[in-house]
């Protein structure tokens, strides 16, 4: 009789243990379950940000060595129609100094950037600091490079467009100058030599 009670007890324990394992596996499956395919959020492109979509880019190289990249200028069209520029420069050889950046008329980096000609200035304004009483539409201004030669700048404006017209920036050159823009000297700001260049290309 004792053997029968013992066998029944063991059987009960085995049944309970089996039920416990099933619950654990099921609970584990529930916590890692994925949503049905039709409820999954749509995939987004790397070029899409919460603010807008990348529409153009200029890859910057040294004017003295076009094989050496020194940064990028990325352009985004925002939901309100404005264009935002996110500019990043890496020039260790110019660490702890300013460089000046402007858009130039022609997207040609030949002759150490001289083929880009003068500042892009569709409004025929005087040269000056961005946002002041008078400035060129491509007067991006000075960027302070840190101890490693890295610097960034962002500009958002309705003065630019990627579509044909007076505001079109496609096909312009982004020129990096080796000096500081004084925002006064006409028409260039006495910004120094053209040390970097890239052509704005529509994506």
PDB file of C-alpha atoms in Angstrom:
ATOM      1  CA  UNK A   1       0.000   0.000   0.000  1.00  0.00           C
ATOM      2  CA  UNK A   2       2.852   2.348   0.861  1.00  0.00           C
ATOM      3  CA  UNK A   3       4.365   1.682  -2.547  1.00  0.00           C
ATOM      4  CA  UNK A   4       1.071   2.586  -4.211  1.00  0.00           C
ATOM      5  CA  UNK A   5       0.841   5.896  -2.294  1.00  0.00           C
ATOM      6  CA  UNK A   6       4.459   6.648  -3.118  1.00  0.00           C
ATOM      7  CA  UNK A   7       3.951   5.945  -6.830  1.00  0.00           C
ATOM      8  CA  UNK A   8       0.833   8.104  -6.918  1.00  0.00           C
ATOM      9  CA  UNK A   9       2.698  10.964  -5.225  1.00  0.00           C
ATOM     10  CA  UNK A  10       5.589  10.766  -7.675  1.00  0.00           C
ATOM     11  CA  UNK A  11       3.195  10.724 -10.593  1.00  0.00           C
ATOM     12  CA  UNK A  12       1.431  13.819  -9.265  1.00  0.00           C
ATOM     13  CA  UNK A  13       4.723  15.654  -8.871  1.00  0.00           C
ATOM     14  CA  UNK A  14       5.757  14.748 -12.401  1.00  0.00           C
ATOM     15  CA  UNK A  15       2.452  16.027 -13.779  1.00  0.00           C
ATOM     16  CA  UNK A  16       2.775  19.312 -11.860  1.00  0.00           C
ATOM     17  CA  UNK A  17       6.346  19.727 -13.014  1.00  0.00           C
ATOM     18  CA  UNK A  18       5.317  19.148 -16.604  1.00  0.00           C
ATOM     19  CA  UNK A  19       2.567  21.783 -16.346  1.00  0.00           C
ATOM     20  CA  UNK A  20       5.010  24.292 -14.857  1.00  0.00           C
ATOM     21  CA  UNK A  21       7.469  23.890 -17.748  1.00  0.00           C
ATOM     22  CA  UNK A  22       4.728  24.390 -20.301  1.00  0.00           C
ATOM     23  CA  UNK A  23       3.680  27.666 -18.685  1.00  0.00           C
ATOM     24  CA  UNK A  24       7.261  28.962 -18.640  1.00  0.00           C
ATOM     25  CA  UNK A  25       7.818  28.200 -22.302  1.00  0.00           C
ATOM     26  CA  UNK A  26       4.524  29.778 -23.260  1.00  0.00           C
ATOM     27  CA  UNK A  27       5.176  32.898 -21.211  1.00  0.00           C
ATOM     28  CA  UNK A  28       8.605  33.180 -22.761  1.00  0.00           C
ATOM     29  CA  UNK A  29       7.136  32.919 -26.232  1.00  0.00           C
ATOM     30  CA  UNK A  30       4.569  35.592 -25.425  1.00  0.00           C
ATOM     31  CA  UNK A  31       7.179  38.120 -24.294  1.00  0.00           C
ATOM     32  CA  UNK A  32       9.187  37.735 -27.494  1.00  0.00           C
ATOM     33  CA  UNK A  33       6.273  37.601 -29.885  1.00  0.00           C
ATOM     34  CA  UNK A  34       6.424  39.996 -32.835  1.00  0.00           C
ATOM     35  CA  UNK A  35       3.512  41.971 -34.198  1.00  0.00           C
ATOM     36  CA  UNK A  36       1.738  40.634 -37.285  1.00  0.00           C
ATOM     37  CA  UNK A  37       3.358  41.731 -40.533  1.00  0.00           C
ATOM     38  CA  UNK A  38       0.500  44.065 -41.407  1.00  0.00           C
ATOM     39  CA  UNK A  39       0.928  46.011 -38.149  1.00  0.00           C
ATOM     40  CA  UNK A  40       4.705  46.402 -38.283  1.00  0.00           C
ATOM     41  CA  UNK A  41       5.907  50.011 -38.823  1.00  0.00           C
ATOM     42  CA  UNK A  42       7.173  50.713 -42.338  1.00  0.00           C
ATOM     43  CA  UNK A  43      10.898  50.675 -42.938  1.00  0.00           C
ATOM     44  CA  UNK A  44      12.530  54.085 -43.301  1.00  0.00           C
ATOM     45  CA  UNK A  45      15.433  55.121 -45.490  1.00  0.00           C
ATOM     46  CA  UNK A  46      18.698  56.293 -43.923  1.00  0.00           C
ATOM     47  CA  UNK A  47      18.168  59.564 -45.808  1.00  0.00           C
ATOM     48  CA  UNK A  48      14.897  60.274 -44.010  1.00  0.00           C
ATOM     49  CA  UNK A  49      14.957  62.164 -40.712  1.00  0.00           C
ATOM     50  CA  UNK A  50      12.088  63.242 -38.460  1.00  0.00           C
ATOM     51  CA  UNK A  51      12.485  66.718 -39.927  1.00  0.00           C
ATOM     52  CA  UNK A  52      12.759  65.936 -43.618  1.00  0.00           C
ATOM     53  CA  UNK A  53      14.421  64.014 -46.430  1.00  0.00           C
ATOM     54  CA  UNK A  54      17.951  64.345 -47.745  1.00  0.00           C
ATOM     55  CA  UNK A  55      17.801  65.833 -51.233  1.00  0.00           C
ATOM     56  CA  UNK A  56      21.385  66.810 -52.095  1.00  0.00           C
ATOM     57  CA  UNK A  57      24.996  66.344 -51.042  1.00  0.00           C
ATOM     58  CA  UNK A  58      28.443  67.785 -51.677  1.00  0.00           C
ATOM     59  CA  UNK A  59      31.491  65.670 -50.862  1.00  0.00           C
ATOM     60  CA  UNK A  60      34.383  67.951 -49.994  1.00  0.00           C
ATOM     61  CA  UNK A  61      37.986  67.311 -51.008  1.00  0.00           C
ATOM     62  CA  UNK A  62      41.219  69.235 -50.681  1.00  0.00           C
ATOM     63  CA  UNK A  63      41.817  71.512 -53.656  1.00  0.00           C
ATOM     64  CA  UNK A  64      45.468  70.460 -53.545  1.00  0.00           C
ATOM     65  CA  UNK A  65      44.618  66.740 -53.537  1.00  0.00           C
ATOM     66  CA  UNK A  66      41.195  65.713 -54.821  1.00  0.00           C
ATOM     67  CA  UNK A  67      41.690  62.178 -53.478  1.00  0.00           C
ATOM     68  CA  UNK A  68      41.588  63.391 -49.874  1.00  0.00           C
ATOM     69  CA  UNK A  69      38.104  63.836 -48.409  1.00  0.00           C
ATOM     70  CA  UNK A  70      37.700  66.540 -45.779  1.00  0.00           C
ATOM     71  CA  UNK A  71      33.971  66.493 -45.108  1.00  0.00           C
ATOM     72  CA  UNK A  72      30.418  66.553 -46.389  1.00  0.00           C
ATOM     73  CA  UNK A  73      27.603  69.015 -46.896  1.00  0.00           C
ATOM     74  CA  UNK A  74      24.206  67.311 -46.650  1.00  0.00           C
ATOM     75  CA  UNK A  75      21.007  69.078 -47.642  1.00  0.00           C
ATOM     76  CA  UNK A  76      17.544  68.149 -46.363  1.00  0.00           C
ATOM     77  CA  UNK A  77      14.138  69.334 -47.500  1.00  0.00           C
ATOM     78  CA  UNK A  78      12.033  69.923 -44.408  1.00  0.00           C
ATOM     79  CA  UNK A  79       8.317  69.480 -44.002  1.00  0.00           C
ATOM     80  CA  UNK A  80       7.784  73.255 -44.179  1.00  0.00           C
ATOM     81  CA  UNK A  81       9.603  73.444 -47.530  1.00  0.00           C
ATOM     82  CA  UNK A  82      12.813  74.976 -46.195  1.00  0.00           C
ATOM     83  CA  UNK A  83      16.256  73.516 -46.842  1.00  0.00           C
ATOM     84  CA  UNK A  84      18.600  72.555 -44.019  1.00  0.00           C
ATOM     85  CA  UNK A  85      22.350  72.226 -44.488  1.00  0.00           C
ATOM     86  CA  UNK A  86      24.316  69.961 -42.158  1.00  0.00           C
ATOM     87  CA  UNK A  87      27.994  70.656 -42.761  1.00  0.00           C
ATOM     88  CA  UNK A  88      30.842  68.602 -41.304  1.00  0.00           C
ATOM     89  CA  UNK A  89      34.545  69.272 -41.825  1.00  0.00           C
ATOM     90  CA  UNK A  90      37.575  67.216 -40.786  1.00  0.00           C
ATOM     91  CA  UNK A  91      40.923  68.941 -41.360  1.00  0.00           C
ATOM     92  CA  UNK A  92      43.503  67.891 -38.738  1.00  0.00           C
ATOM     93  CA  UNK A  93      46.089  70.094 -40.406  1.00  0.00           C
ATOM     94  CA  UNK A  94      43.969  73.139 -39.475  1.00  0.00           C
ATOM     95  CA  UNK A  95      43.122  72.147 -35.921  1.00  0.00           C
ATOM     96  CA  UNK A  96      42.189  74.938 -33.494  1.00  0.00           C
ATOM     97  CA  UNK A  97      41.509  77.442 -36.249  1.00  0.00           C
ATOM     98  CA  UNK A  98      38.665  78.909 -38.289  1.00  0.00           C
ATOM     99  CA  UNK A  99      37.748  78.062 -41.841  1.00  0.00           C
ATOM    100  CA  UNK A 100      35.193  80.017 -43.864  1.00  0.00           C
ATOM    101  CA  UNK A 101      32.605  78.380 -46.105  1.00  0.00           C
ATOM    102  CA  UNK A 102      30.733  79.880 -49.060  1.00  0.00           C
ATOM    103  CA  UNK A 103      28.714  78.666 -52.028  1.00  0.00           C
ATOM    104  CA  UNK A 104      30.349  79.646 -55.310  1.00  0.00           C
ATOM    105  CA  UNK A 105      28.757  80.144 -58.714  1.00  0.00           C
ATOM    106  CA  UNK A 106      30.024  77.146 -60.664  1.00  0.00           C
ATOM    107  CA  UNK A 107      30.303  73.506 -59.661  1.00  0.00           C
ATOM    108  CA  UNK A 108      33.857  73.116 -60.907  1.00  0.00           C
ATOM    109  CA  UNK A 109      36.674  72.451 -58.432  1.00  0.00           C
ATOM    110  CA  UNK A 110      39.439  72.630 -61.034  1.00  0.00           C
ATOM    111  CA  UNK A 111      42.447  74.917 -60.772  1.00  0.00           C
ATOM    112  CA  UNK A 112      42.463  74.493 -56.973  1.00  0.00           C
ATOM    113  CA  UNK A 113      38.896  75.706 -56.735  1.00  0.00           C
ATOM    114  CA  UNK A 114      39.377  78.809 -58.855  1.00  0.00           C
ATOM    115  CA  UNK A 115      37.103  77.406 -61.582  1.00  0.00           C
ATOM    116  CA  UNK A 116      34.156  77.816 -59.212  1.00  0.00           C
ATOM    117  CA  UNK A 117      34.462  81.595 -59.787  1.00  0.00           C
ATOM    118  CA  UNK A 118      32.959  84.037 -57.271  1.00  0.00           C
ATOM    119  CA  UNK A 119      30.360  83.763 -54.533  1.00  0.00           C
ATOM    120  CA  UNK A 120      26.879  82.652 -55.506  1.00  0.00           C
ATOM    121  CA  UNK A 121      24.857  85.827 -55.014  1.00  0.00           C
ATOM    122  CA  UNK A 122      21.470  85.682 -56.775  1.00  0.00           C
ATOM    123  CA  UNK A 123      20.092  88.633 -54.775  1.00  0.00           C
ATOM    124  CA  UNK A 124      22.999  90.920 -55.749  1.00  0.00           C
ATOM    125  CA  UNK A 125      23.593  91.784 -52.104  1.00  0.00           C
ATOM    126  CA  UNK A 126      26.783  92.837 -50.353  1.00  0.00           C
ATOM    127  CA  UNK A 127      28.876  90.184 -48.653  1.00  0.00           C
ATOM    128  CA  UNK A 128      28.212  89.824 -44.940  1.00  0.00           C
ATOM    129  CA  UNK A 129      27.433  87.580 -42.014  1.00  0.00           C
ATOM    130  CA  UNK A 130      24.538  85.159 -42.431  1.00  0.00           C
ATOM    131  CA  UNK A 131      21.336  86.718 -41.099  1.00  0.00           C
ATOM    132  CA  UNK A 132      22.673  90.280 -41.039  1.00  0.00           C
ATOM    133  CA  UNK A 133      21.242  93.235 -42.972  1.00  0.00           C
ATOM    134  CA  UNK A 134      23.093  92.196 -46.147  1.00  0.00           C
ATOM    135  CA  UNK A 135      24.715  88.903 -47.102  1.00  0.00           C
ATOM    136  CA  UNK A 136      25.089  86.564 -50.056  1.00  0.00           C
ATOM    137  CA  UNK A 137      22.726  83.592 -50.191  1.00  0.00           C
ATOM    138  CA  UNK A 138      25.812  81.385 -50.008  1.00  0.00           C
ATOM    139  CA  UNK A 139      27.587  83.173 -47.141  1.00  0.00           C
ATOM    140  CA  UNK A 140      27.688  80.231 -44.736  1.00  0.00           C
ATOM    141  CA  UNK A 141      30.382  81.851 -42.604  1.00  0.00           C
ATOM    142  CA  UNK A 142      33.064  80.685 -40.212  1.00  0.00           C
ATOM    143  CA  UNK A 143      33.421  77.257 -38.636  1.00  0.00           C
ATOM    144  CA  UNK A 144      35.656  76.772 -35.610  1.00  0.00           C
ATOM    145  CA  UNK A 145      37.638  73.538 -35.866  1.00  0.00           C
ATOM    146  CA  UNK A 146      38.495  71.789 -32.611  1.00  0.00           C
ATOM    147  CA  UNK A 147      41.784  70.264 -31.474  1.00  0.00           C
ATOM    148  CA  UNK A 148      41.315  67.353 -33.877  1.00  0.00           C
ATOM    149  CA  UNK A 149      40.349  69.571 -36.813  1.00  0.00           C
ATOM    150  CA  UNK A 150      36.665  68.690 -36.648  1.00  0.00           C
ATOM    151  CA  UNK A 151      33.843  71.206 -36.973  1.00  0.00           C
ATOM    152  CA  UNK A 152      30.149  71.330 -37.840  1.00  0.00           C
ATOM    153  CA  UNK A 153      27.547  73.892 -38.772  1.00  0.00           C
ATOM    154  CA  UNK A 154      23.842  73.770 -39.624  1.00  0.00           C
ATOM    155  CA  UNK A 155      21.810  76.336 -41.541  1.00  0.00           C
ATOM    156  CA  UNK A 156      18.077  76.287 -42.263  1.00  0.00           C
ATOM    157  CA  UNK A 157      16.631  78.699 -44.813  1.00  0.00           C
ATOM    158  CA  UNK A 158      14.026  79.387 -47.470  1.00  0.00           C
ATOM    159  CA  UNK A 159      16.672  81.107 -49.620  1.00  0.00           C
ATOM    160  CA  UNK A 160      17.687  77.791 -51.212  1.00  0.00           C
ATOM    161  CA  UNK A 161      15.953  75.276 -53.432  1.00  0.00           C
ATOM    162  CA  UNK A 162      16.865  72.070 -55.237  1.00  0.00           C
ATOM    163  CA  UNK A 163      14.468  72.938 -58.055  1.00  0.00           C
ATOM    164  CA  UNK A 164      15.273  75.128 -61.094  1.00  0.00           C
ATOM    165  CA  UNK A 165      15.089  78.853 -60.457  1.00  0.00           C
ATOM    166  CA  UNK A 166      16.958  81.745 -58.848  1.00  0.00           C
ATOM    167  CA  UNK A 167      17.279  79.890 -55.538  1.00  0.00           C
ATOM    168  CA  UNK A 168      18.635  76.657 -56.998  1.00  0.00           C
ATOM    169  CA  UNK A 169      21.769  75.382 -55.257  1.00  0.00           C
ATOM    170  CA  UNK A 170      22.252  72.268 -57.395  1.00  0.00           C
ATOM    171  CA  UNK A 171      25.453  72.549 -59.415  1.00  0.00           C
ATOM    172  CA  UNK A 172      26.999  75.168 -57.127  1.00  0.00           C
ATOM    173  CA  UNK A 173      30.339  74.645 -55.412  1.00  0.00           C
ATOM    174  CA  UNK A 174      30.866  74.533 -51.661  1.00  0.00           C
ATOM    175  CA  UNK A 175      34.221  76.203 -51.051  1.00  0.00           C
ATOM    176  CA  UNK A 176      36.194  75.930 -47.816  1.00  0.00           C
ATOM    177  CA  UNK A 177      38.589  78.839 -47.303  1.00  0.00           C
ATOM    178  CA  UNK A 178      41.731  78.638 -45.223  1.00  0.00           C
ATOM    179  CA  UNK A 179      41.122  81.841 -43.289  1.00  0.00           C
ATOM    180  CA  UNK A 180      38.525  83.661 -41.221  1.00  0.00           C
ATOM    181  CA  UNK A 181      35.717  85.589 -42.919  1.00  0.00           C
ATOM    182  CA  UNK A 182      35.734  89.163 -41.574  1.00  0.00           C
ATOM    183  CA  UNK A 183      32.173  89.674 -42.912  1.00  0.00           C
ATOM    184  CA  UNK A 184      33.180  93.137 -44.137  1.00  0.00           C
ATOM    185  CA  UNK A 185      35.664  93.010 -47.001  1.00  0.00           C
ATOM    186  CA  UNK A 186      33.836  93.023 -50.351  1.00  0.00           C
ATOM    187  CA  UNK A 187      33.062  90.760 -52.011  1.00  0.00           C
ATOM    188  CA  UNK A 188      34.824  87.828 -50.302  1.00  0.00           C
ATOM    189  CA  UNK A 189      35.319  88.616 -46.620  1.00  0.00           C
ATOM    190  CA  UNK A 190      39.092  88.280 -47.037  1.00  0.00           C
ATOM    191  CA  UNK A 191      38.651  84.599 -46.244  1.00  0.00           C
ATOM    192  CA  UNK A 192      41.929  83.262 -47.545  1.00  0.00           C
ATOM    193  CA  UNK A 193      42.813  80.580 -50.121  1.00  0.00           C
ATOM    194  CA  UNK A 194      40.390  77.950 -51.398  1.00  0.00           C
ATOM    195  CA  UNK A 195      41.558  74.852 -49.570  1.00  0.00           C
ATOM    196  CA  UNK A 196      38.496  72.629 -50.014  1.00  0.00           C
ATOM    197  CA  UNK A 197      35.792  72.144 -52.624  1.00  0.00           C
ATOM    198  CA  UNK A 198      32.757  70.021 -53.431  1.00  0.00           C
ATOM    199  CA  UNK A 199      29.910  70.205 -55.942  1.00  0.00           C
ATOM    200  CA  UNK A 200      26.288  70.158 -54.747  1.00  0.00           C
ATOM    201  CA  UNK A 201      24.600  67.178 -56.391  1.00  0.00           C
ATOM    202  CA  UNK A 202      20.901  66.325 -56.286  1.00  0.00           C
ATOM    203  CA  UNK A 203      19.987  62.897 -54.950  1.00  0.00           C
TER     204      UNK A 203
END
